[in-house]
PDB file of C-alpha atoms and ligand atoms in Angstrom:
ATOM      1  CA  MET M   1      -0.318  13.517  28.815  1.00 93.00           C
ATOM      2  CA  ALA M   2       2.534  13.413  31.267  1.00 98.00           C
ATOM      3  CA  TYR M   3       1.623  14.043  34.960  1.00 98.00           C
ATOM      4  CA  THR M   4       4.065  15.464  37.504  1.00 98.00           C
ATOM      5  CA  VAL M   5       2.861  13.972  40.935  1.00 98.00           C
ATOM      6  CA  LYS M   6       4.960  15.170  44.353  1.00 98.00           C
ATOM      7  CA  GLU M   7       4.214  12.195  45.845  1.00 98.00           C
ATOM      8  CA  ILE M   8       2.047   9.168  46.150  1.00 98.00           C
ATOM      9  CA  PHE M   9       1.617   7.282  49.715  1.00 97.00           C
ATOM     10  CA  TYR M  10      -1.036   5.112  51.484  1.00 96.00           C
ATOM     11  CA  THR M  11      -2.758   6.157  54.409  1.00 96.00           C
ATOM     12  CA  LEU M  12      -5.555   7.127  56.077  1.00 96.00           C
ATOM     13  CA  GLN M  13      -8.018   9.712  54.507  1.00 97.00           C
ATOM     14  CA  GLY M  14      -7.954  12.288  57.669  1.00 97.00           C
ATOM     15  CA  GLU M  15     -10.471  15.150  56.779  1.00 97.00           C
ATOM     16  CA  GLY M  16     -14.430  14.931  55.922  1.00 97.00           C
ATOM     17  CA  ALA M  17     -16.736  12.462  54.930  1.00 98.00           C
ATOM     18  CA  GLN M  18     -14.589   9.745  54.229  1.00 97.00           C
ATOM     19  CA  SER M  19     -12.602  10.229  57.581  1.00 97.00           C
ATOM     20  CA  GLY M  20     -10.515   7.108  58.522  1.00 96.00           C
ATOM     21  CA  ARG M  21     -10.603   5.420  54.980  1.00 96.00           C
ATOM     22  CA  ALA M  22      -7.860   3.953  54.005  1.00 95.00           C
ATOM     23  CA  ALA M  23      -6.633   5.426  50.771  1.00 96.00           C
ATOM     24  CA  VAL M  24      -3.789   5.978  48.461  1.00 97.00           C
ATOM     25  CA  PHE M  25      -2.879   9.651  48.528  1.00 98.00           C
ATOM     26  CA  CYS M  26      -1.840  10.866  44.834  1.00 98.00           C
ATOM     27  CA  ARG M  27      -0.472  14.423  45.440  1.00 98.00           C
ATOM     28  CA  PHE M  28      -0.137  16.204  42.022  1.00 98.00           C
ATOM     29  CA  SER M  29       2.346  18.700  41.796  1.00 98.00           C
ATOM     30  CA  GLY M  30       1.427  23.016  41.338  1.00 98.00           C
ATOM     31  CA  CYS M  31      -1.289  25.188  42.615  1.00 98.00           C
ATOM     32  CA  ASN M  32      -2.883  27.813  40.219  1.00 98.00           C
ATOM     33  CA  LEU M  33      -3.856  30.086  43.639  1.00 98.00           C
ATOM     34  CA  TRP M  34       0.061  29.825  45.324  1.00 98.00           C
ATOM     35  CA  ASN M  35       3.336  29.026  43.478  1.00 98.00           C
ATOM     36  CA  GLY M  36       4.449  27.230  46.951  1.00 98.00           C
ATOM     37  CA  ARG M  37       7.515  30.103  47.630  1.00 97.00           C
ATOM     38  CA  GLU M  38       7.343  31.163  51.275  1.00 97.00           C
ATOM     39  CA  GLU M  39       8.521  34.651  49.711  1.00 98.00           C
ATOM     40  CA  ASP M  40       5.169  34.801  47.910  1.00 98.00           C
ATOM     41  CA  ARG M  41       2.750  33.234  50.034  1.00 97.00           C
ATOM     42  CA  ALA M  42       1.698  37.452  51.338  1.00 97.00           C
ATOM     43  CA  ARG M  43       1.232  37.844  47.251  1.00 97.00           C
ATOM     44  CA  ALA M  44      -1.059  34.719  46.910  1.00 98.00           C
ATOM     45  CA  VAL M  45      -4.750  34.425  46.269  1.00 98.00           C
ATOM     46  CA  CYS M  46      -4.486  31.284  48.685  1.00 97.00           C
ATOM     47  CA  LYS M  47      -2.374  32.542  51.732  1.00 96.00           C
ATOM     48  CA  PHE M  48      -2.850  29.760  54.424  1.00 96.00           C
ATOM     49  CA  CYS M  49      -1.525  26.612  52.588  1.00 96.00           C
ATOM     50  CA  ASP M  50      -0.398  23.673  55.141  1.00 92.00           C
ATOM     51  CA  THR M  51       1.012  21.249  52.134  1.00 96.00           C
ATOM     52  CA  ASP M  52       4.589  21.400  50.319  1.00 97.00           C
ATOM     53  CA  PHE M  53       3.386  20.405  46.731  1.00 98.00           C
ATOM     54  CA  VAL M  54       6.445  21.910  44.818  1.00 98.00           C
ATOM     55  CA  GLY M  55       7.806  19.724  42.286  1.00 98.00           C
ATOM     56  CA  ILE M  56       8.810  16.019  42.776  1.00 98.00           C
ATOM     57  CA  GLY M  57       9.543  14.453  45.940  1.00 98.00           C
ATOM     58  CA  PRO M  58      11.058  11.063  46.924  1.00 98.00           C
ATOM     59  CA  ASP M  59       7.491   8.934  46.585  1.00 97.00           C
ATOM     60  CA  GLY M  60       6.436  11.295  43.508  1.00 98.00           C
ATOM     61  CA  GLY M  61       7.684  10.996  40.012  1.00 98.00           C
ATOM     62  CA  ARG M  62       6.799  12.386  36.636  1.00 98.00           C
ATOM     63  CA  PHE M  63       4.835   9.677  34.704  1.00 98.00           C
ATOM     64  CA  ALA M  64       4.517   9.444  30.470  1.00 98.00           C
ATOM     65  CA  ASP M  65       0.461   8.690  30.056  1.00 98.00           C
ATOM     66  CA  ALA M  66      -1.860   7.570  32.404  1.00 98.00           C
ATOM     67  CA  ASP M  67      -1.243   3.830  32.894  1.00 98.00           C
ATOM     68  CA  ALA M  68       2.466   4.854  34.091  1.00 98.00           C
ATOM     69  CA  LEU M  69       0.425   6.697  36.833  1.00 98.00           C
ATOM     70  CA  ALA M  70      -2.067   4.383  37.894  1.00 98.00           C
ATOM     71  CA  ASP M  71       0.287   1.258  37.872  1.00 98.00           C
ATOM     72  CA  VAL M  72       2.206   3.321  40.646  1.00 98.00           C
ATOM     73  CA  VAL M  73      -1.054   4.068  42.529  1.00 98.00           C
ATOM     74  CA  ASP M  74      -1.938   0.357  42.030  1.00 96.00           C
ATOM     75  CA  ALA M  75       1.774  -0.636  43.379  1.00 96.00           C
ATOM     76  CA  CYS M  76       1.048   1.586  46.378  1.00 96.00           C
ATOM     77  CA  TRP M  77      -2.129  -0.314  47.470  1.00 95.00           C
ATOM     78  CA  LYS M  78      -1.087  -3.597  46.326  1.00 86.00           C
ATOM     79  CA  GLY M  79      -0.537  -5.918  49.821  1.00 76.00           C
ATOM     80  CA  ARG M  80      -3.534  -4.553  51.704  1.00 79.00           C
ATOM     81  CA  SER M  81      -6.738  -5.905  50.224  1.00 71.00           C
ATOM     82  CA  GLU M  82      -7.854  -6.967  47.192  1.00 70.00           C
ATOM     83  CA  ASP M  83     -11.629  -6.261  47.679  1.00 71.00           C
ATOM     84  CA  ALA M  84     -12.333  -4.129  45.004  1.00 62.00           C
ATOM     85  CA  ALA M  85     -14.941  -2.400  46.804  1.00 71.00           C
ATOM     86  CA  GLN M  86     -12.268  -0.717  49.208  1.00 85.00           C
ATOM     87  CA  LYS M  87      -9.795   0.463  47.122  1.00 94.00           C
ATOM     88  CA  TYR M  88      -9.788   4.042  47.197  1.00 96.00           C
ATOM     89  CA  VAL M  89      -7.477   7.130  45.702  1.00 98.00           C
ATOM     90  CA  VAL M  90      -7.526  10.285  46.726  1.00 98.00           C
ATOM     91  CA  CYS M  91      -6.274  13.017  43.909  1.00 98.00           C
ATOM     92  CA  THR M  92      -5.166  15.780  45.675  1.00 98.00           C
ATOM     93  CA  GLY M  93      -2.242  18.851  45.330  1.00 97.00           C
ATOM     94  CA  GLY M  94      -1.788  21.325  44.787  1.00 96.00           C
ATOM     95  CA  GLU M  95      -4.590  21.672  42.741  1.00 98.00           C
ATOM     96  CA  PRO M  96      -4.835  17.965  41.145  1.00 98.00           C
ATOM     97  CA  LEU M  97      -7.621  19.009  38.098  1.00 98.00           C
ATOM     98  CA  LEU M  98      -4.603  21.337  36.473  1.00 98.00           C
ATOM     99  CA  GLN M  99      -3.595  17.837  35.551  1.00 98.00           C
ATOM    100  CA  LEU M 100      -6.132  15.162  36.711  1.00 98.00           C
ATOM    101  CA  ASP M 101      -7.975  14.234  33.273  1.00 98.00           C
ATOM    102  CA  GLU M 102     -10.910  11.928  31.756  1.00 98.00           C
ATOM    103  CA  ALA M 103      -7.345   9.232  30.675  1.00 98.00           C
ATOM    104  CA  ALA M 104      -6.181   9.276  34.427  1.00 98.00           C
ATOM    105  CA  ILE M 105      -9.368   8.491  36.035  1.00 98.00           C
ATOM    106  CA  THR M 106     -10.327   5.866  33.649  1.00 98.00           C
ATOM    107  CA  ALA M 107      -6.531   4.131  34.027  1.00 98.00           C
ATOM    108  CA  LEU M 108      -7.576   4.205  37.731  1.00 98.00           C
ATOM    109  CA  HIS M 109     -11.021   3.091  37.197  1.00 97.00           C
ATOM    110  CA  ARG M 110      -9.752   0.143  35.462  1.00 97.00           C
ATOM    111  CA  ARG M 111      -7.613  -1.058  38.270  1.00 95.00           C
ATOM    112  CA  GLY M 112     -10.540  -1.229  40.637  1.00 93.00           C
ATOM    113  CA  PHE M 113     -10.020   2.031  42.057  1.00 95.00           C
ATOM    114  CA  GLU M 114     -12.401   4.485  43.214  1.00 96.00           C
ATOM    115  CA  VAL M 115     -11.329   8.208  42.419  1.00 98.00           C
ATOM    116  CA  ALA M 116     -11.614  10.876  44.576  1.00 98.00           C
ATOM    117  CA  VAL M 117     -10.620  14.389  44.106  1.00 98.00           C
ATOM    118  CA  GLU M 118      -9.702  17.251  46.807  1.00 98.00           C
ATOM    119  CA  THR M 119      -9.918  20.622  44.321  1.00 98.00           C
ATOM    120  CA  ASN M 120     -10.179  24.295  45.140  1.00 98.00           C
ATOM    121  CA  GLY M 121     -12.970  24.291  42.979  1.00 98.00           C
ATOM    122  CA  THR M 122     -11.318  26.916  40.531  1.00 98.00           C
ATOM    123  CA  GLN M 123     -11.686  24.175  37.885  1.00 98.00           C
ATOM    124  CA  GLU M 124     -14.429  21.936  36.648  1.00 98.00           C
ATOM    125  CA  ALA M 125     -14.473  18.146  37.727  1.00 98.00           C
ATOM    126  CA  PRO M 126     -14.608  15.273  34.636  1.00 98.00           C
ATOM    127  CA  SER M 127     -17.982  13.959  35.698  1.00 97.00           C
ATOM    128  CA  SER M 128     -16.490  10.458  36.196  1.00 98.00           C
ATOM    129  CA  LEU M 129     -14.772  11.203  39.487  1.00 98.00           C
ATOM    130  CA  ASP M 130     -16.789   9.233  42.181  1.00 98.00           C
ATOM    131  CA  TRP M 131     -16.071  11.694  44.946  1.00 98.00           C
ATOM    132  CA  VAL M 132     -15.742  15.456  44.449  1.00 98.00           C
ATOM    133  CA  CYS M 133     -14.468  17.543  47.580  1.00 98.00           C
ATOM    134  CA  VAL M 134     -14.709  21.368  46.676  1.00 98.00           C
ATOM    135  CA  SER M 135     -12.390  23.746  49.457  1.00 98.00           C
ATOM    136  CA  PRO M 136     -13.209  26.892  47.985  1.00 98.00           C
ATOM    137  CA  LYS M 137     -10.748  29.607  48.796  1.00 98.00           C
ATOM    138  CA  ALA M 138     -11.665  33.715  49.366  1.00 98.00           C
ATOM    139  CA  GLY M 139     -10.756  35.527  46.331  1.00 97.00           C
ATOM    140  CA  ALA M 140     -10.687  32.782  44.030  1.00 98.00           C
ATOM    141  CA  PRO M 141     -13.589  31.905  41.332  1.00 98.00           C
ATOM    142  CA  LEU M 142     -15.627  29.135  42.349  1.00 98.00           C
ATOM    143  CA  VAL M 143     -16.187  27.041  39.257  1.00 98.00           C
ATOM    144  CA  GLN M 144     -17.012  23.701  40.548  1.00 98.00           C
ATOM    145  CA  ARG M 145     -20.415  24.375  42.616  1.00 98.00           C
ATOM    146  CA  SER M 146     -21.784  20.641  43.196  1.00 98.00           C
ATOM    147  CA  GLY M 147     -20.346  17.376  44.724  1.00 98.00           C
ATOM    148  CA  ASN M 148     -20.285  15.364  47.542  1.00 98.00           C
ATOM    149  CA  GLU M 149     -18.371  17.439  50.266  1.00 98.00           C
ATOM    150  CA  LEU M 150     -17.916  21.235  50.235  1.00 98.00           C
ATOM    151  CA  LYS M 151     -15.045  21.741  52.913  1.00 98.00           C
ATOM    152  CA  LEU M 152     -14.074  25.007  53.960  1.00 98.00           C
ATOM    153  CA  VAL M 153     -11.510  26.054  55.881  1.00 98.00           C
ATOM    154  CA  PHE M 154     -12.561  28.398  58.434  1.00 98.00           C
ATOM    155  CA  PRO M 155     -12.409  31.491  59.479  1.00 98.00           C
ATOM    156  CA  GLN M 156     -11.617  33.102  55.969  1.00 98.00           C
ATOM    157  CA  GLU M 157     -12.338  36.700  55.487  1.00 95.00           C
ATOM    158  CA  ASP M 158     -14.795  36.935  52.360  1.00 96.00           C
ATOM    159  CA  ALA M 159     -15.685  33.268  52.357  1.00 98.00           C
ATOM    160  CA  PRO M 160     -18.351  32.916  55.067  1.00 98.00           C
ATOM    161  CA  PRO M 161     -20.087  29.638  55.184  1.00 98.00           C
ATOM    162  CA  ARG M 162     -23.240  31.107  54.428  1.00 98.00           C
ATOM    163  CA  ALA M 163     -21.980  32.287  51.221  1.00 98.00           C
ATOM    164  CA  PHE M 164     -22.043  28.483  49.961  1.00 98.00           C
ATOM    165  CA  GLU M 165     -25.142  27.098  52.038  1.00 96.00           C
ATOM    166  CA  SER M 166     -27.102  27.195  48.401  1.00 97.00           C
ATOM    167  CA  LEU M 167     -24.681  25.274  46.402  1.00 98.00           C
ATOM    168  CA  LYS M 168     -25.336  21.656  45.452  1.00 98.00           C
ATOM    169  CA  PHE M 169     -23.633  19.565  47.708  1.00 98.00           C
ATOM    170  CA  ASP M 170     -24.395  16.436  50.211  1.00 98.00           C
ATOM    171  CA  HIS M 171     -22.160  17.669  53.152  1.00 98.00           C
ATOM    172  CA  PHE M 172     -21.010  20.562  54.185  1.00 98.00           C
ATOM    173  CA  PHE M 173     -18.045  20.735  56.473  1.00 98.00           C
ATOM    174  CA  LEU M 174     -16.204  23.335  58.375  1.00 98.00           C
ATOM    175  CA  GLN M 175     -12.363  22.864  59.108  1.00 98.00           C
ATOM    176  CA  PRO M 176     -10.894  24.930  61.518  1.00 98.00           C
ATOM    177  CA  MET M 177      -7.734  26.728  59.938  1.00 97.00           C
ATOM    178  CA  ASP M 178      -4.238  25.439  61.382  1.00 96.00           C
ATOM    179  CA  GLY M 179      -1.796  27.883  62.039  1.00 94.00           C
ATOM    180  CA  PRO M 180      -0.679  29.846  65.342  1.00 95.00           C
ATOM    181  CA  ASN M 181      -4.885  30.348  65.940  1.00 96.00           C
ATOM    182  CA  LEU M 182      -5.520  26.954  65.783  1.00 97.00           C
ATOM    183  CA  GLU M 183      -7.305  26.642  69.137  1.00 97.00           C
ATOM    184  CA  THR M 184      -8.859  29.519  68.523  1.00 98.00           C
ATOM    185  CA  ASN M 185     -10.281  28.632  65.195  1.00 98.00           C
ATOM    186  CA  VAL M 186     -11.210  24.919  66.410  1.00 98.00           C
ATOM    187  CA  ASN M 187     -13.522  26.940  69.401  1.00 98.00           C
ATOM    188  CA  GLU M 188     -15.123  29.107  66.632  1.00 98.00           C
ATOM    189  CA  ALA M 189     -15.502  26.314  64.139  1.00 98.00           C
ATOM    190  CA  THR M 190     -17.364  24.080  67.078  1.00 98.00           C
ATOM    191  CA  ARG M 191     -19.525  26.895  68.155  1.00 98.00           C
ATOM    192  CA  TYR M 192     -20.792  28.200  64.357  1.00 98.00           C
ATOM    193  CA  CYS M 193     -21.471  23.966  64.090  1.00 98.00           C
ATOM    194  CA  MET M 194     -23.159  23.974  66.767  1.00 98.00           C
ATOM    195  CA  THR M 195     -25.606  26.670  65.823  1.00 98.00           C
ATOM    196  CA  HIS M 196     -25.504  26.154  62.065  1.00 98.00           C
ATOM    197  CA  PRO M 197     -26.385  22.421  62.306  1.00 97.00           C
ATOM    198  CA  ARG M 198     -26.316  22.161  58.392  1.00 97.00           C
ATOM    199  CA  TRP M 199     -22.242  22.346  59.024  1.00 98.00           C
ATOM    200  CA  ARG M 200     -20.144  19.422  60.508  1.00 98.00           C
ATOM    201  CA  LEU M 201     -16.869  20.112  61.860  1.00 98.00           C
ATOM    202  CA  SER M 202     -13.791  18.423  60.445  1.00 97.00           C
ATOM    203  CA  LEU M 203     -10.585  18.149  61.988  1.00 96.00           C
ATOM    204  CA  GLN M 204      -7.389  17.144  60.636  1.00 95.00           C
ATOM    205  CA  THR M 205      -6.964  13.940  62.376  1.00 94.00           C
ATOM    206  CA  HIS M 206      -4.197  12.548  60.410  1.00 93.00           C
ATOM    207  CA  LYS M 207      -2.466  15.366  62.408  1.00 94.00           C
ATOM    208  CA  LEU M 208      -3.821  14.505  65.343  1.00 90.00           C
ATOM    209  CA  LEU M 209      -2.639  10.574  64.827  1.00 90.00           C
ATOM    210  CA  GLY M 210       0.686  11.706  63.239  1.00 91.00           C
ATOM    211  CA  ILE M 211       0.175   9.811  60.488  1.00 89.00           C
ATOM    212  CA  ARG M 212       1.099  11.417  56.715  1.00 90.00           C
TER     213      ARG M 212
HETATM  214  S1  SF4 Q   1      -5.349  26.259  47.279  1.00 52.86           S
HETATM  215 FE1  SF4 Q   1      -4.824  24.320  48.161  1.00 52.86          FE
HETATM  216  S2  SF4 Q   1      -3.218  23.733  47.204  1.00 52.86           S
HETATM  217 FE2  SF4 Q   1      -2.986  25.389  46.327  1.00 52.86          FE
HETATM  218  S3  SF4 Q   1      -2.148  27.087  47.617  1.00 52.86           S
HETATM  219 FE3  SF4 Q   1      -4.437  26.905  48.562  1.00 52.86          FE
HETATM  220  S4  SF4 Q   1      -4.518  24.897  50.405  1.00 52.86           S
HETATM  221 FE4  SF4 Q   1      -2.396  24.755  49.254  1.00 52.86          FE
END
């Protein structure tokens, strides 16, 4: 299968339980909850997206098969550390599970990567993934109901934290919604985590640091 990727780059994971960890980010193009066009945002299921996942950027590409994709991810890591225990790729989007399949995961594993996904949860995640982060979106069906971390952008009308607490995740994070109400959202999320200790606060530290 061919893969369409917006961008592949090396950075630190900024969010959630793996925050601060060096990683190659592989951002797949396309999402099933918004087409990425501003003029269609108001009609989208997911209205608060802060990511450009449309088309192919300068660091992206169209890859004919899983090995071609994994080679570019591997090249992005090269020169950092050859310690296989540290090699980490975060497959994100858009919605990565529209494309990320067993063949791609296997090709990345063969190159020594621990493979993580950040998904909106509307697709089932392959069991061979090493780290599954689900970020549910109000109004979208939640198919993937287990994983390593659930990261809820907060607040979302019709997606209160308590609706997810019975699901099988190791970590529960609230992440303040970015945008014009960020300060209010940070304060509300902070208050919620302090009164509901099951939830931890996730800040978008890459934005605070000014890195990609
Ligand atoms: S599901 Fe994720 S990638 Fe898709 S529109 Fe929403 S925030 Fe953006």
